[in-house]
PDB file of C-alpha atoms in Angstrom:
ATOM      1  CA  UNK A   1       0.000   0.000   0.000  1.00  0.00           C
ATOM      2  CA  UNK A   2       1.082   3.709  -0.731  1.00  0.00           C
ATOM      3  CA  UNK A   3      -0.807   4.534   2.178  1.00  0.00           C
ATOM      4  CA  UNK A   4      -1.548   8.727   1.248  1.00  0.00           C
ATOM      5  CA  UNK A   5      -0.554  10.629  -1.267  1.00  0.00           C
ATOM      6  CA  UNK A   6      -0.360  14.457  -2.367  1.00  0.00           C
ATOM      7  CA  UNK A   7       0.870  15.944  -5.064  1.00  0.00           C
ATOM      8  CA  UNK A   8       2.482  18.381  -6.085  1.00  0.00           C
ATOM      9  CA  UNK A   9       4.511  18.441  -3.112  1.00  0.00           C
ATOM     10  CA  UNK A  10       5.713  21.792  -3.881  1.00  0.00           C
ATOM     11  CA  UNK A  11       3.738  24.406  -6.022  1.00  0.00           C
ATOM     12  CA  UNK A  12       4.203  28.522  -6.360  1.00  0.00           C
ATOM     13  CA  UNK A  13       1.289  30.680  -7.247  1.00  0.00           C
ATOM     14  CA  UNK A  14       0.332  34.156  -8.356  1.00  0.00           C
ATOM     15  CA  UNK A  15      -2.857  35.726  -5.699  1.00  0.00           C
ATOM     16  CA  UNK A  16      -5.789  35.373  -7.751  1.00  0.00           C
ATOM     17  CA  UNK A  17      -4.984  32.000  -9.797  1.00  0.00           C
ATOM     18  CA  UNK A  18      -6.508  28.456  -8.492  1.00  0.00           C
ATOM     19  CA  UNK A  19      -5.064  24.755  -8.468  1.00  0.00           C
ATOM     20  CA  UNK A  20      -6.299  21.804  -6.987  1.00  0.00           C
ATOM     21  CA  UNK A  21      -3.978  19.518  -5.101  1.00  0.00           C
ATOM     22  CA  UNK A  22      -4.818  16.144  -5.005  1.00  0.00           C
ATOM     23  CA  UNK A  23      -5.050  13.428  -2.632  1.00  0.00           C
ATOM     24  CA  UNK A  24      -5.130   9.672  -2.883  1.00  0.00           C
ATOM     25  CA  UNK A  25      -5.025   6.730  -0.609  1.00  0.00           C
ATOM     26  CA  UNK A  26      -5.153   3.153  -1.346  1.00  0.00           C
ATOM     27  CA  UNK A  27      -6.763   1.481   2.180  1.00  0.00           C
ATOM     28  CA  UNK A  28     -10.065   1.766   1.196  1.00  0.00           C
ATOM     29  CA  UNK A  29     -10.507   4.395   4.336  1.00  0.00           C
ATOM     30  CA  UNK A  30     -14.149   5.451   4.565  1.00  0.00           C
ATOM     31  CA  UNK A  31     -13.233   9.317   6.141  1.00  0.00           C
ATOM     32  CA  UNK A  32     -10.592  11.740   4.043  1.00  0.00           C
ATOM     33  CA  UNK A  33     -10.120  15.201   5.532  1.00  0.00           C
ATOM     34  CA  UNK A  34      -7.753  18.242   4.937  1.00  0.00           C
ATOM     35  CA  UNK A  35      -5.658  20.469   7.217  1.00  0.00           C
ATOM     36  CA  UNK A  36      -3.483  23.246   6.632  1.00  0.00           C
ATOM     37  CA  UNK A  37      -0.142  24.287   8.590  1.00  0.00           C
ATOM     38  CA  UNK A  38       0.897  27.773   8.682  1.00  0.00           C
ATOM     39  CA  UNK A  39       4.775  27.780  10.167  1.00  0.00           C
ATOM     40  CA  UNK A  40       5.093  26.816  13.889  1.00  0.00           C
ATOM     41  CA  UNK A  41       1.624  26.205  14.651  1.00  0.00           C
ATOM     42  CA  UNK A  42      -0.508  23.309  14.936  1.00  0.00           C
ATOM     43  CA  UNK A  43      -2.860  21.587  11.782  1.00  0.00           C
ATOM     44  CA  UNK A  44      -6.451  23.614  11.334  1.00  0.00           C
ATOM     45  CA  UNK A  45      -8.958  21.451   9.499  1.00  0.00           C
ATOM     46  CA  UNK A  46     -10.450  22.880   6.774  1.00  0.00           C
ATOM     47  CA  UNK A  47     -12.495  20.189   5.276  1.00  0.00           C
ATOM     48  CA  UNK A  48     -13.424  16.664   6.030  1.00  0.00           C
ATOM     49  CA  UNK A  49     -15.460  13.607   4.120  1.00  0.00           C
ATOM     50  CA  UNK A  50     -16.986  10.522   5.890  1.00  0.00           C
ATOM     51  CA  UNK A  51     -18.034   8.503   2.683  1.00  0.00           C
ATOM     52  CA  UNK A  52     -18.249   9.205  -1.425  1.00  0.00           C
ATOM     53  CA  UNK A  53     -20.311  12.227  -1.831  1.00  0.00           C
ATOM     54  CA  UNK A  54     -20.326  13.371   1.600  1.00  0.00           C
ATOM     55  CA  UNK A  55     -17.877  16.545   2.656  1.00  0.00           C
ATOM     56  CA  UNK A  56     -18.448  19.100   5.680  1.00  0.00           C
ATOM     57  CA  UNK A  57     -16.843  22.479   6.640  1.00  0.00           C
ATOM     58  CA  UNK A  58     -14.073  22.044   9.352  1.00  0.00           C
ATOM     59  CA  UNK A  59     -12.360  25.123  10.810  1.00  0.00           C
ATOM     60  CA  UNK A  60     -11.028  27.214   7.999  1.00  0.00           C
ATOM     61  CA  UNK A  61     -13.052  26.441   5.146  1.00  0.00           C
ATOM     62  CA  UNK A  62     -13.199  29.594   3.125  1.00  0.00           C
ATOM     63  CA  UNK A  63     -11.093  29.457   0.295  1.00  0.00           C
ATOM     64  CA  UNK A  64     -11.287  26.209  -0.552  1.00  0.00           C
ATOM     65  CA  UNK A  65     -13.711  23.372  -2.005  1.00  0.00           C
ATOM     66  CA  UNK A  66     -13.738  20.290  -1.948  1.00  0.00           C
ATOM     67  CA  UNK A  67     -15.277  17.111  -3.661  1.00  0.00           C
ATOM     68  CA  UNK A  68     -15.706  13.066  -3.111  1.00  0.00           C
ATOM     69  CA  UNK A  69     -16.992  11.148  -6.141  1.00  0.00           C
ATOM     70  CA  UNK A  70     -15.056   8.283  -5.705  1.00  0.00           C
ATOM     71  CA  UNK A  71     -13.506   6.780  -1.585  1.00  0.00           C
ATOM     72  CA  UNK A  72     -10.066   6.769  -3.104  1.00  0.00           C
ATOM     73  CA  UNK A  73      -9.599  10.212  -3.992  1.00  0.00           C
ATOM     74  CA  UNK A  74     -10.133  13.727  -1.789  1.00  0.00           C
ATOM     75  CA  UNK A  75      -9.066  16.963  -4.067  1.00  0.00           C
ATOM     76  CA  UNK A  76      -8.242  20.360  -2.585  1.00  0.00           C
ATOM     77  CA  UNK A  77      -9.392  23.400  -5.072  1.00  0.00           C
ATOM     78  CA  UNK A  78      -8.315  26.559  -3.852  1.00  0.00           C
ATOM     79  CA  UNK A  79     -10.663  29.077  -6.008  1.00  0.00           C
ATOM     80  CA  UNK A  80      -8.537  31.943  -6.368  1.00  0.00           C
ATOM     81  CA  UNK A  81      -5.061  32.030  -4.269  1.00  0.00           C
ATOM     82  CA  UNK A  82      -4.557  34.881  -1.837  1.00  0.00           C
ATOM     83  CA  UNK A  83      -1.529  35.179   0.347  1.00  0.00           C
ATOM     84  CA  UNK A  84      -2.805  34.052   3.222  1.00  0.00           C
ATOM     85  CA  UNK A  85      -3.160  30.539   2.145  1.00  0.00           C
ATOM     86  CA  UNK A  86       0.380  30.259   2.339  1.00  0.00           C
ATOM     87  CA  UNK A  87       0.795  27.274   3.911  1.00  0.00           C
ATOM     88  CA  UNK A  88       1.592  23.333   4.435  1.00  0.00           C
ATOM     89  CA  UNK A  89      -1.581  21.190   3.422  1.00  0.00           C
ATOM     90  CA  UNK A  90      -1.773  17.994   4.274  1.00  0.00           C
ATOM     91  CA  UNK A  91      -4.223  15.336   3.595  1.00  0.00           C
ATOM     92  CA  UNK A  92      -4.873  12.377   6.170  1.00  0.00           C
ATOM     93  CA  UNK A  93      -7.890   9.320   6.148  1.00  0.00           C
ATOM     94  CA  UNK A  94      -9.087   7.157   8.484  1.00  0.00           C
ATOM     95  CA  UNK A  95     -10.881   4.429   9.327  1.00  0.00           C
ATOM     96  CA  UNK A  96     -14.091   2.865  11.522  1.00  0.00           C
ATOM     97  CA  UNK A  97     -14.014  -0.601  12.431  1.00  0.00           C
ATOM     98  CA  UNK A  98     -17.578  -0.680  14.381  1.00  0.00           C
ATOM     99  CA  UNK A  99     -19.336   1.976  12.013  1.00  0.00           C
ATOM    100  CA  UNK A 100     -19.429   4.201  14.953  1.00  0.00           C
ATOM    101  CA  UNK A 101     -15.492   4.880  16.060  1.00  0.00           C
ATOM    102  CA  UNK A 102     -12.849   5.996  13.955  1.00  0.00           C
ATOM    103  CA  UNK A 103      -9.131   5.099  14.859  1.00  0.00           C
ATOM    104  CA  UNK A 104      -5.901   6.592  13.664  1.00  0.00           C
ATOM    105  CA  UNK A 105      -5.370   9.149  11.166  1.00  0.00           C
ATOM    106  CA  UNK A 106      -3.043   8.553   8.425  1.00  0.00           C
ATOM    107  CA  UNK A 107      -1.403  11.371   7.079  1.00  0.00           C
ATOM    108  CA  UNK A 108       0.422  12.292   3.693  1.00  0.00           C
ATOM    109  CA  UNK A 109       3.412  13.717   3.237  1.00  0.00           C
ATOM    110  CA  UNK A 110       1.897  17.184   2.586  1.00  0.00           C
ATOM    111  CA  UNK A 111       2.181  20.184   0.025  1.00  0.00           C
ATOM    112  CA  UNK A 112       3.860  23.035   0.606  1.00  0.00           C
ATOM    113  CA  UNK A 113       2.080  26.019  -1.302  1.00  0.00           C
ATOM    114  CA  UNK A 114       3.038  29.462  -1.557  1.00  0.00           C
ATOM    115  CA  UNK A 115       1.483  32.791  -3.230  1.00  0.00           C
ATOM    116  CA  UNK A 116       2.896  35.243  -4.031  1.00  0.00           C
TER     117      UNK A 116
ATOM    118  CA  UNK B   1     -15.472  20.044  20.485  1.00  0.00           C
ATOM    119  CA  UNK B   2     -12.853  20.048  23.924  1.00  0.00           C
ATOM    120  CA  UNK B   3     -10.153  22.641  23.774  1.00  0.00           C
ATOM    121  CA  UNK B   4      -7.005  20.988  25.110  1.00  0.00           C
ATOM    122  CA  UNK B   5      -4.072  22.701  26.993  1.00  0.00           C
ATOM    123  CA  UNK B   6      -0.855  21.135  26.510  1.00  0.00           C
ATOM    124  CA  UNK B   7       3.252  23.166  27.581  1.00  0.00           C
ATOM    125  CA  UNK B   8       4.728  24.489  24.589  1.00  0.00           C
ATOM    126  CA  UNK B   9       7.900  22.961  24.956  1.00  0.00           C
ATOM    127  CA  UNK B  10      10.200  20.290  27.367  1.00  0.00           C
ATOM    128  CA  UNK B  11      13.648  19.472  27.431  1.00  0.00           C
ATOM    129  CA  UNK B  12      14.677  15.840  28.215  1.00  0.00           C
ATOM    130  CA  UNK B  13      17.696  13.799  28.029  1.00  0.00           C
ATOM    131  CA  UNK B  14      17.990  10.837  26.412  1.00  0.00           C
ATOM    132  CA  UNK B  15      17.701   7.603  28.224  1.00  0.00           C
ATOM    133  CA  UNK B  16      15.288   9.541  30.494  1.00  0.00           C
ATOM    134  CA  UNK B  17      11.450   9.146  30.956  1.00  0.00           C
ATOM    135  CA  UNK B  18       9.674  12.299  29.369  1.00  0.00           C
ATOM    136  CA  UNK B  19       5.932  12.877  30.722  1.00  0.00           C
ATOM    137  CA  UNK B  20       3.823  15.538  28.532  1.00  0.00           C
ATOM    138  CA  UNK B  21       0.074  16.189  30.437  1.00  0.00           C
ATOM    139  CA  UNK B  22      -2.573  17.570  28.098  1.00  0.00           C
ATOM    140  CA  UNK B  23      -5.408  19.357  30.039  1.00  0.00           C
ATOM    141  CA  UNK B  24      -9.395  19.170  28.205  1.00  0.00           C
ATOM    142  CA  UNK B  25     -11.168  19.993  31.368  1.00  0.00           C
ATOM    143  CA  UNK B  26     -14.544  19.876  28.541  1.00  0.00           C
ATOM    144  CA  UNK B  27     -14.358  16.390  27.331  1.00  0.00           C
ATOM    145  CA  UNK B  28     -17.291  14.725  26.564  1.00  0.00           C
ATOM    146  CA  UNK B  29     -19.003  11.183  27.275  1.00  0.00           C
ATOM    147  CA  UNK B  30     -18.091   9.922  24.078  1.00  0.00           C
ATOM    148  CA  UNK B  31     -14.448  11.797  23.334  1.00  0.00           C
ATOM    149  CA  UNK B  32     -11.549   9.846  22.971  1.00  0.00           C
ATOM    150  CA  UNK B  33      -7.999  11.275  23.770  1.00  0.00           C
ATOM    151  CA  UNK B  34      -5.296  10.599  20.777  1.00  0.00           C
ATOM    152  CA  UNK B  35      -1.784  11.879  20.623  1.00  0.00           C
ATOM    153  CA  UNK B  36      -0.079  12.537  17.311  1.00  0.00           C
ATOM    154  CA  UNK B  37       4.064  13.123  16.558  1.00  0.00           C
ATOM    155  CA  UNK B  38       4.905  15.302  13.684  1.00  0.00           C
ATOM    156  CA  UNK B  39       8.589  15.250  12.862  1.00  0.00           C
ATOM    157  CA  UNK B  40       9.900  18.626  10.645  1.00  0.00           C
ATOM    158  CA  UNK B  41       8.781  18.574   6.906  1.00  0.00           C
ATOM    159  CA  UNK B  42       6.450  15.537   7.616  1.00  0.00           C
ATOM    160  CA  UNK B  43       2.934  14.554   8.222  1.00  0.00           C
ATOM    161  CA  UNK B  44       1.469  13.812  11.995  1.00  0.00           C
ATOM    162  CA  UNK B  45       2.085  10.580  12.893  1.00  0.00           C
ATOM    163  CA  UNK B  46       0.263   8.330  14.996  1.00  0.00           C
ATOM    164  CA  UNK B  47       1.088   7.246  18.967  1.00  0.00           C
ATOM    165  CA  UNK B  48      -1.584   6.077  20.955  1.00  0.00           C
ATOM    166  CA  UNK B  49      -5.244   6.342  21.683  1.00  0.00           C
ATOM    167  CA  UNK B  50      -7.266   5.804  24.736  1.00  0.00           C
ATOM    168  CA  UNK B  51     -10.595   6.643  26.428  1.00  0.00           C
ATOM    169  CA  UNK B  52     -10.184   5.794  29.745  1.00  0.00           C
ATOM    170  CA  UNK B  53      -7.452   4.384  32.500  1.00  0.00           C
ATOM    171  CA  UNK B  54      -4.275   3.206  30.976  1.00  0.00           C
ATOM    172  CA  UNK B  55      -3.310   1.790  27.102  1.00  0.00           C
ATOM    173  CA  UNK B  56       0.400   1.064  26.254  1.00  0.00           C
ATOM    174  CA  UNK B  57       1.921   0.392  23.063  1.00  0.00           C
ATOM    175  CA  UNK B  58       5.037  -0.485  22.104  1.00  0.00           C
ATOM    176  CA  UNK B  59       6.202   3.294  21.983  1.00  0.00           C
ATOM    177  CA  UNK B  60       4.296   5.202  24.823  1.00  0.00           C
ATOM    178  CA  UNK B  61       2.242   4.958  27.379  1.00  0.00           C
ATOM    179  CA  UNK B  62      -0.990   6.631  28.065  1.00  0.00           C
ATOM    180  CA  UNK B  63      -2.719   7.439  31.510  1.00  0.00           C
ATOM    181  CA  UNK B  64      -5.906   9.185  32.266  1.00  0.00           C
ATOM    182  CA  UNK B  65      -7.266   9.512  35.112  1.00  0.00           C
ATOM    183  CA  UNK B  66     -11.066   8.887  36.488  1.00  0.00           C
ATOM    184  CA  UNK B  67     -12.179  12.423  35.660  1.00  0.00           C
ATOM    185  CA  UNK B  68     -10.965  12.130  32.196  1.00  0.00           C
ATOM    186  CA  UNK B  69     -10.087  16.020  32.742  1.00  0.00           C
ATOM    187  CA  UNK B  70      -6.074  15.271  31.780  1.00  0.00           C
ATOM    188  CA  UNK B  71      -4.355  13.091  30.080  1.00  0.00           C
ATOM    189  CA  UNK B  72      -0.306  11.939  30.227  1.00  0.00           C
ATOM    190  CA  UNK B  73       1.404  10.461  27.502  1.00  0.00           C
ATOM    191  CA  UNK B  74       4.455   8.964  28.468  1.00  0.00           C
ATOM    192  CA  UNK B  75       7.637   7.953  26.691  1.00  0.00           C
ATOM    193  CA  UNK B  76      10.031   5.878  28.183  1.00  0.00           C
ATOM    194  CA  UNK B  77      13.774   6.086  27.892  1.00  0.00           C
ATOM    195  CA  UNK B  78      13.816   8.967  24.767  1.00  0.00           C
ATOM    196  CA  UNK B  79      16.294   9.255  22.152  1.00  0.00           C
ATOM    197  CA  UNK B  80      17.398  11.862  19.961  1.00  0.00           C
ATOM    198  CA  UNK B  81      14.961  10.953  17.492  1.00  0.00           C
ATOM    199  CA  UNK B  82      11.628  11.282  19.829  1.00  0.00           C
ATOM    200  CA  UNK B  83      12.591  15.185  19.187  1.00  0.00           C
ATOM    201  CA  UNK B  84       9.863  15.993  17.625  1.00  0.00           C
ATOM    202  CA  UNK B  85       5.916  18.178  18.364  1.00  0.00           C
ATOM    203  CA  UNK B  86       3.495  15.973  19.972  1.00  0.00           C
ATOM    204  CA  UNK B  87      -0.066  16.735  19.921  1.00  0.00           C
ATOM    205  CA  UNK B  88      -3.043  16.011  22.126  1.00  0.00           C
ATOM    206  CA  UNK B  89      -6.504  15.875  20.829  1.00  0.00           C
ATOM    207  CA  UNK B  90      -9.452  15.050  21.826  1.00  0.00           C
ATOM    208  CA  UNK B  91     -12.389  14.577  19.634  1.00  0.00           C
ATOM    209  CA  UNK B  92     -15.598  12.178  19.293  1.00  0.00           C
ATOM    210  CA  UNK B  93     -15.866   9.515  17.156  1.00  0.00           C
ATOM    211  CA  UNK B  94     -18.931   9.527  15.218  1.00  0.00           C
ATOM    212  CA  UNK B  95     -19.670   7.827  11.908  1.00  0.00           C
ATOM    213  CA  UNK B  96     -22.514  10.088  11.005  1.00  0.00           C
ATOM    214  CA  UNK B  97     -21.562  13.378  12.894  1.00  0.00           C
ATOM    215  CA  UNK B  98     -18.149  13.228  11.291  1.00  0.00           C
ATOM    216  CA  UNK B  99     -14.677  13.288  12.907  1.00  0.00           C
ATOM    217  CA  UNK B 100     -13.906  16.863  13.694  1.00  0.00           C
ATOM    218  CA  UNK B 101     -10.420  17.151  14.872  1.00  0.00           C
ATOM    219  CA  UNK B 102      -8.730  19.910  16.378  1.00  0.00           C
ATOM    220  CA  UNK B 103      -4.547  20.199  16.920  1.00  0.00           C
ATOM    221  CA  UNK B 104      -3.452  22.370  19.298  1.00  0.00           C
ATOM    222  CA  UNK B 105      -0.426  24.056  19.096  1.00  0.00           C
ATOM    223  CA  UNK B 106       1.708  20.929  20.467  1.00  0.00           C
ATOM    224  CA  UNK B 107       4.336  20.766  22.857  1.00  0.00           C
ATOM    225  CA  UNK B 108       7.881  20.767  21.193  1.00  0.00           C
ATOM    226  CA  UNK B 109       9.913  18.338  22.873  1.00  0.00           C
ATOM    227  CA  UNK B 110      13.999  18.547  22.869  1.00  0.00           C
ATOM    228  CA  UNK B 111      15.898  15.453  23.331  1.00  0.00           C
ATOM    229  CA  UNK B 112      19.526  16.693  24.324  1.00  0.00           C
ATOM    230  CA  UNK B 113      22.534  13.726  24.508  1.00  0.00           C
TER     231      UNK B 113
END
């Protein structure tokens, strides 16, 4: 298994222009969810899925969309870039083995974005 | 969700015993308490998880008491390499309310030789 993956790992963009990074896992895990990481601080959620057509707002949504059509893949569109979005991203999934728990997050290896 | 309190940062030595208390005074019937390790330039990883009492794994060890108010992760005999942010968080689980998770700012942890 590849476990999570992002990509691009690194990307530069002008304010106003928009990108989606992507995110892909391979365990079959039911919940997907995205955080961001601005430099020395902790991760802020910004948007989460439990299932294939099902998203919610976290924390710091605005900005950003997000879509499930498939439980493999999670993309990130950020609609137009400001400076402020700056930032680490990092995608993680999860699991629930009794359809009413999850257990660990698995995180990827995260993008590092910056606009300019 | 339960707001957690955790020291920004701790200085051990290796070979000694480092114990890093999270405070979430507002947990709720159904939270559990998980702690995460992020090295630099890398995703959160995964320590332990518990809900009540003790759990131990083969890298830490996790105590909460009755109250459920606090929360120690411990980590026995550190190296250099447990330097490193550790997070506390403490969230439900819910398959149809969704998995809201909220990091703190960690506690940065300094392994000196």
């Amino acid at each position: 298994n590849a476990g999570v993956t992002q990509t691009p790992k690194f990307q530069v963009l002008k304010t106003g222009q928009s990108m989606t990074l992507q995110c892909a896992q391979d365990m079959n895990h039911e919940y997907m969810s995205w955080y961001r990481q601005d430099p020395g601080m902790g991760l802020r959620l910004i948007h989460y899925s439990v299932g294939a057509g099902i998203t919610d707002q976290g924390e710091v949504p605005n900005g950003y969309n997000v879509s499930r059509s498939t439980t493999e893949d999670f993309p990130l569109r950020l609609l137009s870039a400001a400076p402020s979005q700056t930032s680490v991203y990092f995608c993680a999934s999860s699991y629930s083995t009794s359809g009413e728990s999850y257990n660990e997050q698995f995180f990827g290896p995260g993008t590092r974005l910056t606009v300019l | 969700l339960a707001k957690t309190t955790q020291p920004i940062s701790m200085d051990s030595y290796e070979g000694q015993e480092v114990n890093i208390t999270c405070s979430h005074n507002n947990i709720a019937t159904n939270d559990y308490i998980t702690w995460y390790q992020q090295f630099p330039s890398q995703g959160p990883r995964f320590i332990i998880q518990g809900y009540k009492t003790k759990v131990t794994n083969e890298v830490a060890s996790l105590f909460i008491p009755a109250d459920r108010k606090s929360s120690t992760l411990s980590l026995p005999r550190v190296s250099l390499s447990d330097t490193a942010v550790y997070y506390c968080l403490v969230g439900p689980h819910s398959g149809t309310g969704g998995f809201k998770t909220i990091f703190g700012a960690g506690t940065r942890l300094f392994v000196k030789a």
